[in-house]
């Protein structure tokens, strides 16, 4: 479903958390005069806190003259500026960002920000018959870009219903001054869009020659070709945080080679990492890089050379020595084994792919010495190759439709080997038979927090196992999530689960529990709640 990319996807709290007073025009009362008795320094601190919490400043200016003067004369309170000349959805008109649909407000914001750092957002679209010409939009953008040397965060948003020609005409010639203060760049399209290189190549060149502080890059739905174009810039090597979100063709991890400062990488597509499928090192021509056919499936790439070169010269395992947070949409276990990421602590694999060309790594052979959190979804047991001695949290989703397949995967992943995955916090979603789930729990004596997400109604044997002191002796929290059709037998099934959970709660071996609950179709039923939270065991 297409949505407007009005609010930034990263940070700010929703305005719903604030009192209604901050969302509606404020009524000036005689008591507001009491604010004038407070020192300006105190009022300034209050305003800074409200601004940091993303509270809108405009209605506060109506409280009293003192606050209005303070806000007008506080450049930092005007640093978040959004520019749009197209239809502006309500999502753009909230929070502390000054949403400038008119030229006068925009010029006031630019004047009042003075020399303070600026967070600038330029929005284009949705284009309608009432939208102004691209030249009008470009001139409006230039008003804030005249202070480009003060911009620390630059966000470019392309809403749905915006032709690429309109994007090019609006952005192609407006970037003429340097971005010496730029720390974070975001380019986001609501839908996959090709042809953006022409619109933003000038911007990329300026950043490359004038910015030494850029560390964070967020790209959404901008096409693989655009990513490869950005990769050619020198600032790419200095990035510490890269997010590539949206629909992309597969990328090879060698794209991030030489990014030695990278500590956060999130890519929603498929990541390749086989050495012989790698692109040429940075320094090769753009034509060579594009001809490397990185987007081709692995099984087709074995049959022909890359850009006429059959040697592995210049190609090597991808080394990201400082990476600590890695999230990929899909990767094979062989590909994962080719990544040199010794410091990764947080690893998310949305889909562990089956590799039909390369040999699967042997069980317990791919070591991640620092991984503490592992989220992984798989349809096979190849993930048994992962070794994580410092693992604290494991979220495992077994995505198979046959119970026998799910049984086999659990049996091979949790095989009792000394180096098998042994977290303290386990979330397991599987169609496996209760017997295999019980077997997993018996092998995980260190578990403290367990969440089981089950497709079928568990049998009595699972609850009997939970009552035994030899099973999960350190358990402090247990949650059972179930999905069930709202048919005539639902009440009977719920009564069965409730009775079994009450038995677990009463078991002498479970006196350490501070949380015990079930979740039926998203609705919680709590049997034991942490005393620290204000409730005791009933």
C-alpha positions as semicolon CSV with decimal commas, in nm:
position;residue;x (nm);y (nm);z (nm)
1;X;0,000;0,000;0,000
2;X;0,138;0,340;-0,091
3;X;0,180;0,585;0,193
4;X;0,313;0,935;0,226
5;X;0,661;0,952;0,368
6;X;0,580;1,254;0,578
7;X;0,734;1,162;0,911
8;X;1,090;1,045;0,933
9;X;1,108;0,667;1,002
10;X;1,372;0,690;1,266
11;X;1,324;0,884;1,580
12;X;1,066;1,118;1,705
13;X;0,787;1,032;1,949
14;X;0,431;1,059;1,832
15;X;0,243;1,369;1,938
16;X;-0,029;1,154;2,092
17;X;0,181;1,130;2,407
18;X;0,146;1,501;2,471
19;X;-0,145;1,669;2,649
20;X;-0,417;1,809;2,426
21;X;-0,305;2,157;2,534
22;X;-0,007;2,126;2,304
23;X;-0,214;2,034;2,000
24;X;-0,483;2,301;2,010
25;X;-0,465;2,680;2,008
26;X;-0,384;2,786;2,361
27;X;-0,609;3,023;2,550
28;X;-0,413;3,297;2,721
29;X;-0,520;3,328;3,084
30;X;-0,416;3,567;3,355
31;X;-0,212;3,286;3,510
32;X;0,008;3,282;3,202
33;X;0,153;3,608;3,328
34;X;0,313;3,413;3,612
35;X;0,555;3,269;3,358
36;X;0,711;3,612;3,325
37;X;0,824;3,581;3,687
38;X;1,051;3,290;3,599
39;X;1,406;3,367;3,487
40;X;1,454;3,347;3,111
41;X;1,715;3,078;3,166
42;X;1,455;2,849;3,326
43;X;1,201;2,915;3,053
44;X;1,467;2,849;2,791
45;X;1,547;2,513;2,950
46;X;1,177;2,421;2,947
47;X;1,147;2,513;2,580
48;X;1,457;2,309;2,493
49;X;1,310;2,002;2,664
50;X;0,978;2,044;2,483
51;X;1,157;2,084;2,152
52;X;1,375;1,780;2,216
53;X;1,056;1,583;2,286
54;X;0,921;1,693;1,945
55;X;0,658;1,925;2,087
56;X;0,525;2,189;1,842
57;X;0,646;2,540;1,921
58;X;0,386;2,745;1,732
59;X;0,097;2,699;1,979
60;X;0,329;2,769;2,273
61;X;0,403;3,110;2,124
62;X;0,039;3,198;2,194
63;X;0,064;3,140;2,568
64;X;0,223;3,472;2,653
65;X;0,444;3,743;2,512
66;X;0,743;3,628;2,716
67;X;0,743;3,280;2,562
68;X;0,682;3,419;2,215
69;X;0,985;3,647;2,239
70;X;1,201;3,367;2,378
71;X;1,101;3,128;2,098
72;X;1,155;3,385;1,823
73;X;1,499;3,465;1,962
74;X;1,606;3,102;2,011
75;X;1,766;2,987;1,683
76;X;1,786;2,622;1,789
77;X;1,406;2,604;1,817
78;X;1,381;2,683;1,444
79;X;1,638;2,431;1,327
80;X;1,390;2,169;1,199
81;X;1,257;2,302;0,869
82;X;1,037;2,113;0,622
83;X;0,965;2,253;0,275
84;X;0,679;2,142;0,051
85;X;0,481;2,325;-0,215
86;X;0,261;2,027;-0,298
87;X;-0,041;1,893;-0,115
88;X;0,081;1,853;0,243
89;X;-0,067;1,554;0,432
90;X;-0,144;1,596;0,805
91;X;0,151;1,373;0,892
92;X;0,383;1,653;0,780
93;X;0,222;1,912;1,006
94;X;0,299;1,768;1,348
95;X;0,580;1,785;1,599
96;X;0,852;2,045;1,640
97;X;0,933;2,056;1,268
98;X;0,833;2,385;1,107
99;X;0,626;2,266;0,809
100;X;0,659;2,545;0,557
101;X;0,396;2,533;0,285
102;X;0,418;2,907;0,230
103;X;0,714;3,121;0,134
104;X;0,674;3,378;0,414
105;X;0,691;3,120;0,692
106;X;0,991;2,958;0,526
107;X;1,179;3,287;0,504
108;X;1,098;3,362;0,869
109;X;1,233;3,022;0,975
110;X;1,552;3,065;0,774
111;X;1,603;3,411;0,921
112;X;1,536;3,307;1,281
113;X;1,763;3,002;1,270
114;X;2,059;3,238;1,221
115;X;2,380;3,036;1,247
116;X;2,235;2,736;1,434
117;X;2,259;2,382;1,290
118;X;1,969;2,300;1,057
119;X;1,774;1,978;1,000
120;X;1,621;2,026;0,655
121;X;1,353;1,813;0,489
122;X;1,257;1,873;0,125
123;X;0,937;1,698;0,017
124;X;0,805;1,649;-0,336
125;X;0,465;1,513;-0,435
126;X;0,202;1,397;-0,463
127;X;0,187;1,573;-0,801
128;X;-0,165;1,679;-0,900
129;X;-0,318;1,917;-1,150
130;X;-0,293;2,189;-0,884
131;X;0,077;2,136;-0,819
132;X;0,307;2,426;-0,912
133;X;0,572;2,401;-1,180
134;X;0,898;2,229;-1,094
135;X;1,079;2,564;-1,122
136;X;0,862;2,708;-0,843
137;X;0,942;2,409;-0,624
138;X;1,313;2,440;-0,697
139;X;1,318;2,810;-0,606
140;X;1,144;2,732;-0,277
141;X;1,401;2,466;-0,192
142;X;1,682;2,712;-0,264
143;X;1,562;2,938;0,018
144;X;1,670;2,687;0,281
145;X;1,965;2,559;0,078
146;X;2,125;2,904;0,095
147;X;2,228;2,789;0,442
148;X;2,354;2,452;0,321
149;X;2,678;2,493;0,517
150;X;2,471;2,479;0,840
151;X;2,267;2,171;0,747
152;X;2,355;1,872;0,966
153;X;2,064;1,651;0,854
154;X;1,927;1,655;0,499
155;X;1,617;1,453;0,415
156;X;1,472;1,428;0,063
157;X;1,129;1,265;0,045
158;X;0,950;1,159;-0,274
159;X;0,583;1,086;-0,217
160;X;0,379;0,851;-0,440
161;X;0,235;0,983;-0,761
162;X;0,551;1,178;-0,850
163;X;0,692;1,126;-1,202
164;X;1,069;1,089;-1,224
165;X;1,079;1,383;-1,467
166;X;0,930;1,607;-1,199
167;X;1,189;1,486;-0,948
168;X;1,476;1,559;-1,187
169;X;1,349;1,907;-1,277
170;X;1,293;1,996;-0,912
171;X;1,628;1,878;-0,773
172;X;1,884;1,861;-1,054
173;X;2,017;2,219;-1,040
174;X;1,947;2,338;-0,685
175;X;2,256;2,202;-0,508
176;X;2,527;2,461;-0,564
177;X;2,682;2,528;-0,221
178;X;2,879;2,303;0,011
179;X;2,751;2,087;0,298
180;X;3,037;2,131;0,543
181;X;2,828;2,042;0,851
182;X;2,632;1,749;0,705
183;X;2,627;1,444;0,934
184;X;2,325;1,249;0,809
185;X;2,168;1,210;0,462
186;X;1,832;1,049;0,386
187;X;1,679;0,996;0,041
188;X;1,347;0,812;0,055
189;X;1,091;0,729;-0,212
190;X;0,752;0,591;-0,114
191;X;0,764;0,353;-0,411
192;X;1,057;0,198;-0,603
193;X;1,192;0,462;-0,838
194;X;1,463;0,444;-1,104
195;X;1,646;0,734;-1,266
196;X;1,738;0,924;-0,950
197;X;2,107;0,945;-1,040
198;X;2,037;1,236;-1,275
199;X;1,845;1,420;-1,003
200;X;2,098;1,382;-0,724
201;X;2,441;1,333;-0,882
202;X;2,516;1,701;-0,823
203;X;2,429;1,664;-0,457
204;X;2,648;1,357;-0,422
205;X;2,940;1,537;-0,586
206;X;2,904;1,837;-0,355
207;X;2,891;1,617;-0,047
208;X;3,193;1,427;-0,170
209;X;3,402;1,743;-0,206
210;X;3,276;1,954;0,086
211;X;3,154;1,723;0,364
212;X;3,392;1,556;0,608
213;X;3,136;1,480;0,880
214;X;2,883;1,260;0,697
215;X;2,846;0,936;0,893
216;X;2,486;0,821;0,842
217;X;2,313;0,731;0,513
218;X;1,952;0,616;0,467
219;X;1,829;0,518;0,119
220;X;1,480;0,384;0,050
221;X;1,350;0,252;-0,283
222;X;1,618;0,433;-0,483
223;X;1,729;0,136;-0,703
224;X;2,045;-0,071;-0,696
225;X;2,208;0,145;-0,964
226;X;2,179;0,447;-0,737
227;X;2,344;0,257;-0,451
228;X;2,630;0,159;-0,681
229;X;2,667;0,522;-0,786
230;X;2,689;0,637;-0,425
231;X;2,944;0,366;-0,357
232;X;3,187;0,535;-0,596
233;X;3,206;0,843;-0,373
234;X;3,487;0,879;-0,121
235;X;3,248;0,959;0,166
236;X;3,108;0,602;0,136
237;X;3,418;0,467;0,309
238;X;3,373;0,700;0,608
239;X;3,013;0,599;0,685
240;X;2,940;0,441;1,022
241;X;2,568;0,378;0,964
242;X;2,401;0,259;0,641
243;X;2,034;0,169;0,593
244;X;1,910;0,043;0,256
245;X;1,536;-0,010;0,276
246;X;1,281;-0,105;0,014
247;X;1,276;-0,324;-0,295
248;X;1,625;-0,391;-0,430
249;X;1,795;-0,642;-0,651
250;X;2,048;-0,855;-0,461
251;X;2,368;-0,678;-0,357
252;X;2,708;-0,826;-0,295
253;X;2,859;-0,750;0,045
254;X;3,175;-0,634;-0,132
255;X;2,984;-0,311;-0,193
256;X;3,066;-0,233;0,171
257;X;3,429;-0,339;0,150
258;X;3,667;-0,069;0,276
259;X;3,387;0,069;0,497
260;X;3,609;0,009;0,796
261;X;3,417;0,252;1,018
262;X;3,080;0,089;0,953
263;X;2,916;-0,028;1,277
264;X;2,548;-0,043;1,165
265;X;2,422;-0,202;0,842
266;X;2,061;-0,273;0,754
267;X;1,966;-0,405;0,409
268;X;1,618;-0,538;0,341
269;X;1,717;-0,727;0,025
270;X;1,925;-1,037;-0,046
271;X;2,294;-1,010;0,039
272;X;2,548;-1,213;-0,159
273;X;2,891;-1,282;-0,016
274;X;3,056;-1,558;-0,221
275;X;3,409;-1,453;-0,312
276;X;3,395;-1,546;-0,681
277;X;3,072;-1,350;-0,727
278;X;3,217;-1,029;-0,585
279;X;3,238;-0,707;-0,785
280;X;3,567;-0,546;-0,866
281;X;3,727;-0,333;-0,594
282;X;3,648;0,036;-0,572
283;X;3,847;0,206;-0,844
284;X;3,705;0,000;-1,126
285;X;3,494;0,192;-1,373
286;X;3,123;0,232;-1,321
287;X;3,066;0,033;-1,641
288;X;3,263;-0,261;-1,504
289;X;3,068;-0,252;-1,180
290;X;2,735;-0,248;-1,356
291;X;2,842;-0,526;-1,592
292;X;2,931;-0,748;-1,299
293;X;2,574;-0,876;-1,303
294;X;2,544;-0,875;-0,927
295;X;2,171;-0,899;-0,954
296;X;2,182;-1,243;-1,120
297;X;2,097;-1,549;-0,911
298;X;2,398;-1,737;-0,782
299;X;2,329;-2,053;-0,981
300;X;2,350;-1,860;-1,310
301;X;2,669;-1,678;-1,222
302;X;2,877;-1,992;-1,197
303;X;2,847;-2,050;-1,572
304;X;3,019;-1,737;-1,695
305;X;3,299;-1,498;-1,598
306;X;3,238;-1,158;-1,443
307;X;3,309;-0,880;-1,691
308;X;3,536;-1,116;-1,884
309;X;3,759;-1,191;-1,583
310;X;3,770;-1,548;-1,453
311;X;4,037;-1,489;-1,189
312;X;3,976;-1,408;-0,823
313;X;4,247;-1,146;-0,820
314;X;4,135;-0,846;-0,617
315;X;3,846;-1,041;-0,466
316;X;3,849;-1,158;-0,106
317;X;3,624;-1,226;0,189
318;X;3,429;-0,917;0,291
319;X;3,580;-0,766;0,604
320;X;3,378;-0,530;0,821
321;X;3,599;-0,516;1,130
322;X;3,392;-0,269;1,333
323;X;3,040;-0,378;1,238
324;X;2,826;-0,437;1,549
325;X;2,469;-0,437;1,413
326;X;2,378;-0,633;1,098
327;X;2,032;-0,686;0,952
328;X;1,976;-0,852;0,613
329;X;1,659;-0,948;0,434
330;X;1,805;-1,276;0,305
331;X;2,137;-1,459;0,292
332;X;2,262;-1,817;0,257
333;X;2,461;-1,973;0,537
334;X;2,755;-2,016;0,301
335;X;2,736;-1,646;0,225
336;X;2,717;-1,567;0,595
337;X;3,029;-1,773;0,655
338;X;3,218;-1,554;0,404
339;X;3,161;-1,237;0,605
340;X;3,442;-1,135;0,838
341;X;3,243;-0,957;1,110
342;X;3,419;-1,038;1,438
343;X;3,254;-0,763;1,645
344;X;2,888;-0,810;1,547
345;X;2,666;-0,817;1,857
346;X;2,319;-0,789;1,702
347;X;2,242;-1,013;1,402
348;X;1,906;-1,024;1,221
349;X;1,845;-1,258;0,926
350;X;1,489;-1,225;0,801
351;X;1,524;-1,527;0,571
352;X;1,802;-1,786;0,582
353;X;1,814;-1,901;0,220
354;X;1,889;-2,251;0,099
355;X;2,206;-2,257;-0,114
356;X;2,165;-2,487;-0,415
357;X;2,519;-2,427;-0,546
358;X;2,758;-2,404;-0,253
359;X;2,816;-2,666;0,014
360;X;2,640;-2,595;0,339
361;X;2,877;-2,510;0,626
362;X;2,915;-2,795;0,873
363;X;2,713;-2,775;1,195
364;X;2,871;-2,554;1,461
365;X;3,140;-2,425;1,224
366;X;3,058;-2,054;1,172
367;X;3,161;-1,868;1,485
368;X;3,039;-1,523;1,586
369;X;3,232;-1,457;1,906
370;X;3,047;-1,140;2,011
371;X;2,686;-1,200;1,901
372;X;2,445;-1,143;2,190
373;X;2,114;-1,112;2,001
374;X;2,016;-1,333;1,706
375;X;1,688;-1,306;1,515
376;X;1,657;-1,559;1,236
377;X;1,386;-1,713;1,019
378;X;1,451;-2,032;0,825
379;X;1,295;-2,318;0,630
380;X;1,592;-2,551;0,679
381;X;1,840;-2,665;0,944
382;X;2,147;-2,507;0,782
383;X;2,136;-2,244;1,056
384;X;2,281;-2,510;1,287
385;X;2,619;-2,393;1,158
386;X;2,599;-2,078;1,373
387;X;2,799;-2,068;1,695
388;X;2,746;-1,775;1,933
389;X;2,910;-1,834;2,273
390;X;2,789;-1,501;2,417
391;X;2,430;-1,536;2,294
392;X;2,170;-1,384;2,527
393;X;1,858;-1,364;2,309
394;X;1,743;-1,594;2,029
395;X;1,429;-1,532;1,823
396;X;1,384;-1,831;1,592
397;X;1,103;-1,865;1,340
398;X;1,074;-2,197;1,159
399;X;0,875;-2,126;0,843
400;X;0,769;-2,468;0,718
401;X;0,421;-2,604;0,655
402;X;0,484;-2,968;0,745
403;X;0,514;-3,072;1,107
404;X;0,775;-3,336;1,022
405;X;1,000;-3,073;0,862
406;X;0,969;-2,848;1,166
407;X;1,050;-3,141;1,395
408;X;1,367;-3,217;1,199
409;X;1,486;-2,857;1,202
410;X;1,452;-2,824;1,580
411;X;1,618;-3,161;1,630
412;X;1,922;-3,060;1,425
413;X;1,957;-2,702;1,547
414;X;1,929;-2,800;1,914
415;X;2,128;-3,124;1,891
416;X;2,290;-3,116;2,233
417;X;2,634;-3,029;2,095
418;X;2,850;-2,831;2,341
419;X;2,851;-2,531;2,104
420;X;2,483;-2,530;2,009
421;X;2,288;-2,208;2,062
422;X;2,214;-2,162;2,434
423;X;2,045;-1,826;2,497
424;X;1,894;-1,696;2,819
425;X;1,595;-1,551;2,634
426;X;1,422;-1,769;2,372
427;X;1,134;-1,683;2,141
428;X;1,040;-1,985;1,929
429;X;0,777;-1,991;1,655
430;X;0,728;-2,334;1,505
431;X;0,478;-2,591;1,384
432;X;0,680;-2,866;1,554
433;X;0,525;-3,140;1,766
434;X;0,518;-3,082;2,142
435;X;0,767;-3,365;2,190
436;X;1,036;-3,177;1,999
437;X;0,962;-2,849;2,174
438;X;0,993;-3,023;2,510
439;X;1,323;-3,170;2,394
440;X;1,451;-2,820;2,316
441;X;1,348;-2,692;2,659
442;X;1,517;-2,983;2,835
443;X;1,846;-2,901;2,661
444;X;1,828;-2,531;2,753
445;X;1,876;-2,531;3,129
446;X;2,006;-2,174;3,127
447;X;1,683;-2,024;2,988
448;X;1,522;-1,751;3,197
449;X;1,264;-1,607;2,956
450;X;1,065;-1,822;2,712
451;X;0,802;-1,731;2,454
452;X;0,645;-2,013;2,253
453;X;0,442;-1,917;1,946
454;X;0,246;-2,225;1,843
455;X;0,012;-2,296;1,554
456;X;-0,156;-2,597;1,717
457;X;-0,304;-2,633;2,062
458;X;-0,031;-2,775;2,289
459;X;-0,090;-3,109;2,454
460;X;-0,093;-3,176;2,827
461;X;0,261;-3,319;2,806
462;X;0,407;-2,971;2,750
463;X;0,253;-2,838;3,070
464;X;0,358;-3,146;3,265
465;X;0,715;-3,083;3,153
466;X;0,695;-2,721;3,266
467;X;0,599;-2,837;3,617
468;X;0,917;-3,043;3,657
469;X;1,211;-2,889;3,846
470;X;1,460;-3,044;3,604
471;X;1,312;-2,855;3,308
472;X;1,406;-2,486;3,284
473;X;1,525;-2,454;3,646
474;X;1,602;-2,081;3,602
475;X;1,275;-1,988;3,432
476;X;1,136;-1,651;3,544
477;X;0,904;-1,562;3,255
478;X;0,691;-1,780;3,028
479;X;0,449;-1,669;2,756
480;X;0,242;-1,895;2,532
481;X;0,107;-1,733;2,214
482;X;-0,171;-1,911;2,028
483;X;-0,381;-1,846;1,721
484;X;-0,722;-2,008;1,715
485;X;-1,037;-1,986;1,504
486;X;-1,338;-1,833;1,674
487;X;-1,553;-2,145;1,638
488;X;-1,772;-2,335;1,882
489;X;-1,476;-2,516;2,033
490;X;-1,280;-2,201;2,118
491;X;-1,418;-2,168;2,470
492;X;-1,332;-2,531;2,546
493;X;-0,976;-2,485;2,418
494;X;-0,930;-2,170;2,622
495;X;-1,057;-2,345;2,935
496;X;-0,812;-2,630;2,879
497;X;-0,516;-2,392;2,847
498;X;-0,627;-2,188;3,149
499;X;-0,647;-2,498;3,369
500;X;-0,304;-2,618;3,255
501;X;-0,145;-2,277;3,315
502;X;-0,295;-2,263;3,664
503;X;-0,130;-2,600;3,733
504;X;0,205;-2,465;3,614
505;X;0,161;-2,159;3,833
506;X;0,094;-2,376;4,138
507;X;0,386;-2,611;4,078
508;X;0,658;-2,588;4,349
509;X;0,924;-2,569;4,076
510;X;0,772;-2,245;3,944
511;X;0,782;-2,027;4,252
512;X;1,049;-1,812;4,085
513;X;0,812;-1,705;3,809
514;X;0,744;-1,332;3,789
515;X;0,553;-1,355;3,461
516;X;0,319;-1,624;3,330
517;X;0,071;-1,554;3,052
518;X;-0,104;-1,671;2,741
519;X;-0,192;-1,465;2,436
520;X;-0,495;-1,574;2,237
521;X;-0,523;-1,400;1,900
522;X;-0,330;-1,106;2,045
523;X;-0,524;-1,083;2,374
524;X;-0,326;-1,140;2,696
525;X;-0,438;-1,356;2,985
526;X;-0,200;-1,303;3,277
527;X;-0,157;-1,562;3,553
528;X;0,151;-1,422;3,727
529;X;0,275;-1,065;3,707
530;X;0,597;-0,915;3,836
531;X;0,564;-0,776;4,188
532;X;0,787;-0,484;4,096
533;X;0,516;-0,373;3,852
534;X;0,268;-0,326;4,134
535;X;0,092;-0,661;4,121
536;X;0,158;-0,982;4,312
537;X;0,079;-1,341;4,238
538;X;-0,297;-1,378;4,276
